[in-house]
Amino acid sequence: MCSSPSRWSHPSLAGRLLWAAPYSLLGLLIALPACVLGARLQRRDHTLECTGGRLARWVLRLPNRHRIVAITLGHVILAVNVSAMQQLRAHERVHVRQYEHWGPFFGLAYLLESLWQTLRGRDAYRANRFEREAYAKGGPFTP
Ligand SMILES: [Zn+2]
């Protein structure tokens, strides 16, 4: 029995959740302890959003260069607070779609792209094709 090509090019939600599951599990390994430390976990569509808590306040105390305001791991989006989540949700959801497309290979693809941009003398973050796509489709914001 064969599947039609469109079935492969448009996998089901279950397929996309499963394909990105290794990173979603990593996200949960961060989100669940964050919840113990006061963060709020909320389901929104097919993502889990984790905001606030003491872990986030600790992240906000890091020097600017190392400070992450929001990060996506599979279907888990972590943000330092509700305001950051609201500002960055569209951007982070582009990353969710990238995880759904690349699955377990996304982390390696992202790192290799950053390395490639660095070798070309460009900014590893801003020039990264995955970030450029997220900025282009996720709307403007200043990280
Ligand atoms: Zn991004």
PDB file of C-alpha atoms and ligand atoms in Angstrom:
ATOM      1  CA  MET A   1       0.000   0.000   0.000  1.00  0.00           C
ATOM      2  CA  CYS A   2       1.323   3.411  -0.992  1.00  0.00           C
ATOM      3  CA  SER A   3       0.648   6.843   0.398  1.00  0.00           C
ATOM      4  CA  SER A   4       0.076   9.766  -1.893  1.00  0.00           C
ATOM      5  CA  PRO A   5       2.926  12.308  -2.169  1.00  0.00           C
ATOM      6  CA  SER A   6       0.752  14.981  -0.543  1.00  0.00           C
ATOM      7  CA  ARG A   7       0.466  12.819   2.554  1.00  0.00           C
ATOM      8  CA  TRP A   8       4.256  12.945   2.900  1.00  0.00           C
ATOM      9  CA  SER A   9       4.531  16.645   2.171  1.00  0.00           C
ATOM     10  CA  HIS A  10       1.752  17.483   4.673  1.00  0.00           C
ATOM     11  CA  PRO A  11       2.191  15.151   7.629  1.00  0.00           C
ATOM     12  CA  SER A  12      -0.527  14.921  10.244  1.00  0.00           C
ATOM     13  CA  LEU A  13      -0.330  16.813  13.517  1.00  0.00           C
ATOM     14  CA  ALA A  14       0.499  13.537  15.271  1.00  0.00           C
ATOM     15  CA  GLY A  15       3.359  12.981  12.826  1.00  0.00           C
ATOM     16  CA  ARG A  16       4.694  16.495  13.337  1.00  0.00           C
ATOM     17  CA  LEU A  17       4.439  16.169  17.135  1.00  0.00           C
ATOM     18  CA  LEU A  18       6.288  12.861  17.015  1.00  0.00           C
ATOM     19  CA  TRP A  19       8.969  14.115  14.577  1.00  0.00           C
ATOM     20  CA  ALA A  20       9.793  17.043  16.891  1.00  0.00           C
ATOM     21  CA  ALA A  21       9.311  15.012  20.103  1.00  0.00           C
ATOM     22  CA  PRO A  22      13.009  14.701  21.065  1.00  0.00           C
ATOM     23  CA  TYR A  23      13.232  18.492  21.331  1.00  0.00           C
ATOM     24  CA  SER A  24       9.798  18.799  22.942  1.00  0.00           C
ATOM     25  CA  LEU A  25      10.957  16.379  25.647  1.00  0.00           C
ATOM     26  CA  LEU A  26      14.039  18.538  26.198  1.00  0.00           C
ATOM     27  CA  GLY A  27      11.732  21.560  26.470  1.00  0.00           C
ATOM     28  CA  LEU A  28       9.635  19.733  29.058  1.00  0.00           C
ATOM     29  CA  LEU A  29      12.787  18.854  31.012  1.00  0.00           C
ATOM     30  CA  ILE A  30      13.304  22.602  31.394  1.00  0.00           C
ATOM     31  CA  ALA A  31       9.651  23.658  31.670  1.00  0.00           C
ATOM     32  CA  LEU A  32       8.633  21.254  34.414  1.00  0.00           C
ATOM     33  CA  PRO A  33      11.346  22.293  36.909  1.00  0.00           C
ATOM     34  CA  ALA A  34      10.613  25.901  35.923  1.00  0.00           C
ATOM     35  CA  CYS A  35       6.984  25.281  36.933  1.00  0.00           C
ATOM     36  CA  VAL A  36       8.132  23.958  40.292  1.00  0.00           C
ATOM     37  CA  LEU A  37       9.953  27.289  40.613  1.00  0.00           C
ATOM     38  CA  GLY A  38       6.814  29.274  39.853  1.00  0.00           C
ATOM     39  CA  ALA A  39       6.583  29.376  36.064  1.00  0.00           C
ATOM     40  CA  ARG A  40       3.225  29.109  34.351  1.00  0.00           C
ATOM     41  CA  LEU A  41       2.647  26.353  31.773  1.00  0.00           C
ATOM     42  CA  GLN A  42      -0.207  26.776  29.345  1.00  0.00           C
ATOM     43  CA  ARG A  43      -1.326  24.882  26.246  1.00  0.00           C
ATOM     44  CA  ARG A  44      -1.930  27.084  23.242  1.00  0.00           C
ATOM     45  CA  ASP A  45      -2.993  25.310  20.040  1.00  0.00           C
ATOM     46  CA  HIS A  46      -0.449  22.512  19.670  1.00  0.00           C
ATOM     47  CA  THR A  47       2.309  24.149  21.728  1.00  0.00           C
ATOM     48  CA  LEU A  48       3.049  24.448  25.430  1.00  0.00           C
ATOM     49  CA  GLU A  49       4.039  27.912  26.589  1.00  0.00           C
ATOM     50  CA  CYS A  50       6.086  28.314  29.752  1.00  0.00           C
ATOM     51  CA  THR A  51       6.483  31.802  31.207  1.00  0.00           C
ATOM     52  CA  GLY A  52       7.934  33.455  34.278  1.00  0.00           C
ATOM     53  CA  GLY A  53       9.049  31.964  37.570  1.00  0.00           C
ATOM     54  CA  ARG A  54      12.298  32.143  39.479  1.00  0.00           C
ATOM     55  CA  LEU A  55      14.307  30.416  36.743  1.00  0.00           C
ATOM     56  CA  ALA A  56      13.261  33.174  34.317  1.00  0.00           C
ATOM     57  CA  ARG A  57      14.204  35.874  36.837  1.00  0.00           C
ATOM     58  CA  TRP A  58      17.622  34.231  37.117  1.00  0.00           C
ATOM     59  CA  VAL A  59      17.991  34.259  33.302  1.00  0.00           C
ATOM     60  CA  LEU A  60      17.128  37.966  33.274  1.00  0.00           C
ATOM     61  CA  ARG A  61      20.106  38.619  35.578  1.00  0.00           C
ATOM     62  CA  LEU A  62      22.574  37.182  33.033  1.00  0.00           C
ATOM     63  CA  PRO A  63      24.733  39.654  31.104  1.00  0.00           C
ATOM     64  CA  ASN A  64      22.994  40.963  27.965  1.00  0.00           C
ATOM     65  CA  ARG A  65      25.142  38.869  25.622  1.00  0.00           C
ATOM     66  CA  HIS A  66      23.990  35.621  27.259  1.00  0.00           C
ATOM     67  CA  ARG A  67      20.427  36.613  28.040  1.00  0.00           C
ATOM     68  CA  ILE A  68      17.739  34.636  26.248  1.00  0.00           C
ATOM     69  CA  VAL A  69      14.288  36.201  26.316  1.00  0.00           C
ATOM     70  CA  ALA A  70      12.536  33.267  24.654  1.00  0.00           C
ATOM     71  CA  ILE A  71      13.496  29.921  23.186  1.00  0.00           C
ATOM     72  CA  THR A  72      11.620  27.169  21.407  1.00  0.00           C
ATOM     73  CA  LEU A  73      12.386  23.492  21.867  1.00  0.00           C
ATOM     74  CA  GLY A  74      10.102  21.407  19.682  1.00  0.00           C
ATOM     75  CA  HIS A  75       6.554  22.242  20.694  1.00  0.00           C
ATOM     76  CA  VAL A  76       7.581  23.919  23.951  1.00  0.00           C
ATOM     77  CA  ILE A  77       8.103  27.688  23.957  1.00  0.00           C
ATOM     78  CA  LEU A  78       9.844  29.155  26.994  1.00  0.00           C
ATOM     79  CA  ALA A  79       9.782  32.906  27.660  1.00  0.00           C
ATOM     80  CA  VAL A  80      11.000  34.952  30.594  1.00  0.00           C
ATOM     81  CA  ASN A  81       7.565  36.545  31.088  1.00  0.00           C
ATOM     82  CA  VAL A  82       4.106  36.960  29.560  1.00  0.00           C
ATOM     83  CA  SER A  83       5.092  40.191  27.808  1.00  0.00           C
ATOM     84  CA  ALA A  84       8.031  38.500  26.069  1.00  0.00           C
ATOM     85  CA  MET A  85       5.779  35.605  25.061  1.00  0.00           C
ATOM     86  CA  GLN A  86       3.252  37.975  23.533  1.00  0.00           C
ATOM     87  CA  GLN A  87       5.944  39.858  21.617  1.00  0.00           C
ATOM     88  CA  LEU A  88       7.793  36.792  20.396  1.00  0.00           C
ATOM     89  CA  ARG A  89       5.028  34.211  19.959  1.00  0.00           C
ATOM     90  CA  ALA A  90       4.811  34.584  16.165  1.00  0.00           C
ATOM     91  CA  HIS A  91       8.610  34.387  15.824  1.00  0.00           C
ATOM     92  CA  GLU A  92       8.826  31.329  18.080  1.00  0.00           C
ATOM     93  CA  ARG A  93       5.986  29.620  16.218  1.00  0.00           C
ATOM     94  CA  VAL A  94       8.034  29.856  13.037  1.00  0.00           C
ATOM     95  CA  HIS A  95      10.700  27.910  14.929  1.00  0.00           C
ATOM     96  CA  VAL A  96       8.015  25.368  15.948  1.00  0.00           C
ATOM     97  CA  ARG A  97       7.278  24.843  12.240  1.00  0.00           C
ATOM     98  CA  GLN A  98      11.012  24.496  11.576  1.00  0.00           C
ATOM     99  CA  TYR A  99      11.215  21.759  14.250  1.00  0.00           C
ATOM    100  CA  GLU A 100       8.184  20.089  12.635  1.00  0.00           C
ATOM    101  CA  HIS A 101       9.976  20.145   9.271  1.00  0.00           C
ATOM    102  CA  TRP A 102      13.499  19.145  10.358  1.00  0.00           C
ATOM    103  CA  GLY A 103      12.586  16.976  13.369  1.00  0.00           C
ATOM    104  CA  PRO A 104      15.579  15.500  15.177  1.00  0.00           C
ATOM    105  CA  PHE A 105      17.959  17.133  12.686  1.00  0.00           C
ATOM    106  CA  PHE A 106      16.930  20.708  13.475  1.00  0.00           C
ATOM    107  CA  GLY A 107      19.519  21.318  16.215  1.00  0.00           C
ATOM    108  CA  LEU A 108      22.379  20.133  14.006  1.00  0.00           C
ATOM    109  CA  ALA A 109      21.059  22.058  10.992  1.00  0.00           C
ATOM    110  CA  TYR A 110      20.759  25.233  13.091  1.00  0.00           C
ATOM    111  CA  LEU A 111      24.283  24.873  14.505  1.00  0.00           C
ATOM    112  CA  LEU A 112      25.825  24.119  11.097  1.00  0.00           C
ATOM    113  CA  GLU A 113      24.055  27.138   9.616  1.00  0.00           C
ATOM    114  CA  SER A 114      25.439  29.328  12.441  1.00  0.00           C
ATOM    115  CA  LEU A 115      28.908  27.884  11.871  1.00  0.00           C
ATOM    116  CA  TRP A 116      28.631  28.499   8.132  1.00  0.00           C
ATOM    117  CA  GLN A 117      27.613  32.121   8.695  1.00  0.00           C
ATOM    118  CA  THR A 118      30.464  32.620  11.186  1.00  0.00           C
ATOM    119  CA  LEU A 119      32.977  31.209   8.680  1.00  0.00           C
ATOM    120  CA  ARG A 120      31.638  33.706   6.143  1.00  0.00           C
ATOM    121  CA  GLY A 121      32.283  36.518   8.623  1.00  0.00           C
ATOM    122  CA  ARG A 122      28.615  37.061   9.357  1.00  0.00           C
ATOM    123  CA  ASP A 123      26.672  37.116  12.613  1.00  0.00           C
ATOM    124  CA  ALA A 124      25.906  33.535  13.682  1.00  0.00           C
ATOM    125  CA  TYR A 125      22.455  34.532  14.948  1.00  0.00           C
ATOM    126  CA  ARG A 126      21.199  37.292  12.695  1.00  0.00           C
ATOM    127  CA  ALA A 127      22.489  35.743   9.463  1.00  0.00           C
ATOM    128  CA  ASN A 128      21.278  32.251  10.366  1.00  0.00           C
ATOM    129  CA  ARG A 129      18.676  31.213   7.733  1.00  0.00           C
ATOM    130  CA  PHE A 130      16.331  29.837  10.422  1.00  0.00           C
ATOM    131  CA  GLU A 131      16.392  33.139  12.319  1.00  0.00           C
ATOM    132  CA  ARG A 132      15.991  35.141   9.111  1.00  0.00           C
ATOM    133  CA  GLU A 133      12.895  33.099   8.275  1.00  0.00           C
ATOM    134  CA  ALA A 134      11.518  33.585  11.802  1.00  0.00           C
ATOM    135  CA  TYR A 135      12.122  37.341  11.613  1.00  0.00           C
ATOM    136  CA  ALA A 136      10.591  37.544   8.143  1.00  0.00           C
ATOM    137  CA  LYS A 137       7.461  35.491   8.922  1.00  0.00           C
ATOM    138  CA  GLY A 138       7.128  36.154  12.646  1.00  0.00           C
ATOM    139  CA  GLY A 139       6.845  39.900  12.424  1.00  0.00           C
ATOM    140  CA  PRO A 140       9.148  42.613  13.658  1.00  0.00           C
ATOM    141  CA  PHE A 141      10.530  42.780  17.169  1.00  0.00           C
ATOM    142  CA  THR A 142      13.777  43.756  18.821  1.00  0.00           C
ATOM    143  CA  PRO A 143      15.301  40.930  20.856  1.00  0.00           C
TER     144      PRO A 143
HETATM  145 ZN    ZN B   1      14.524  32.949  16.726  1.00  0.00          ZN
END
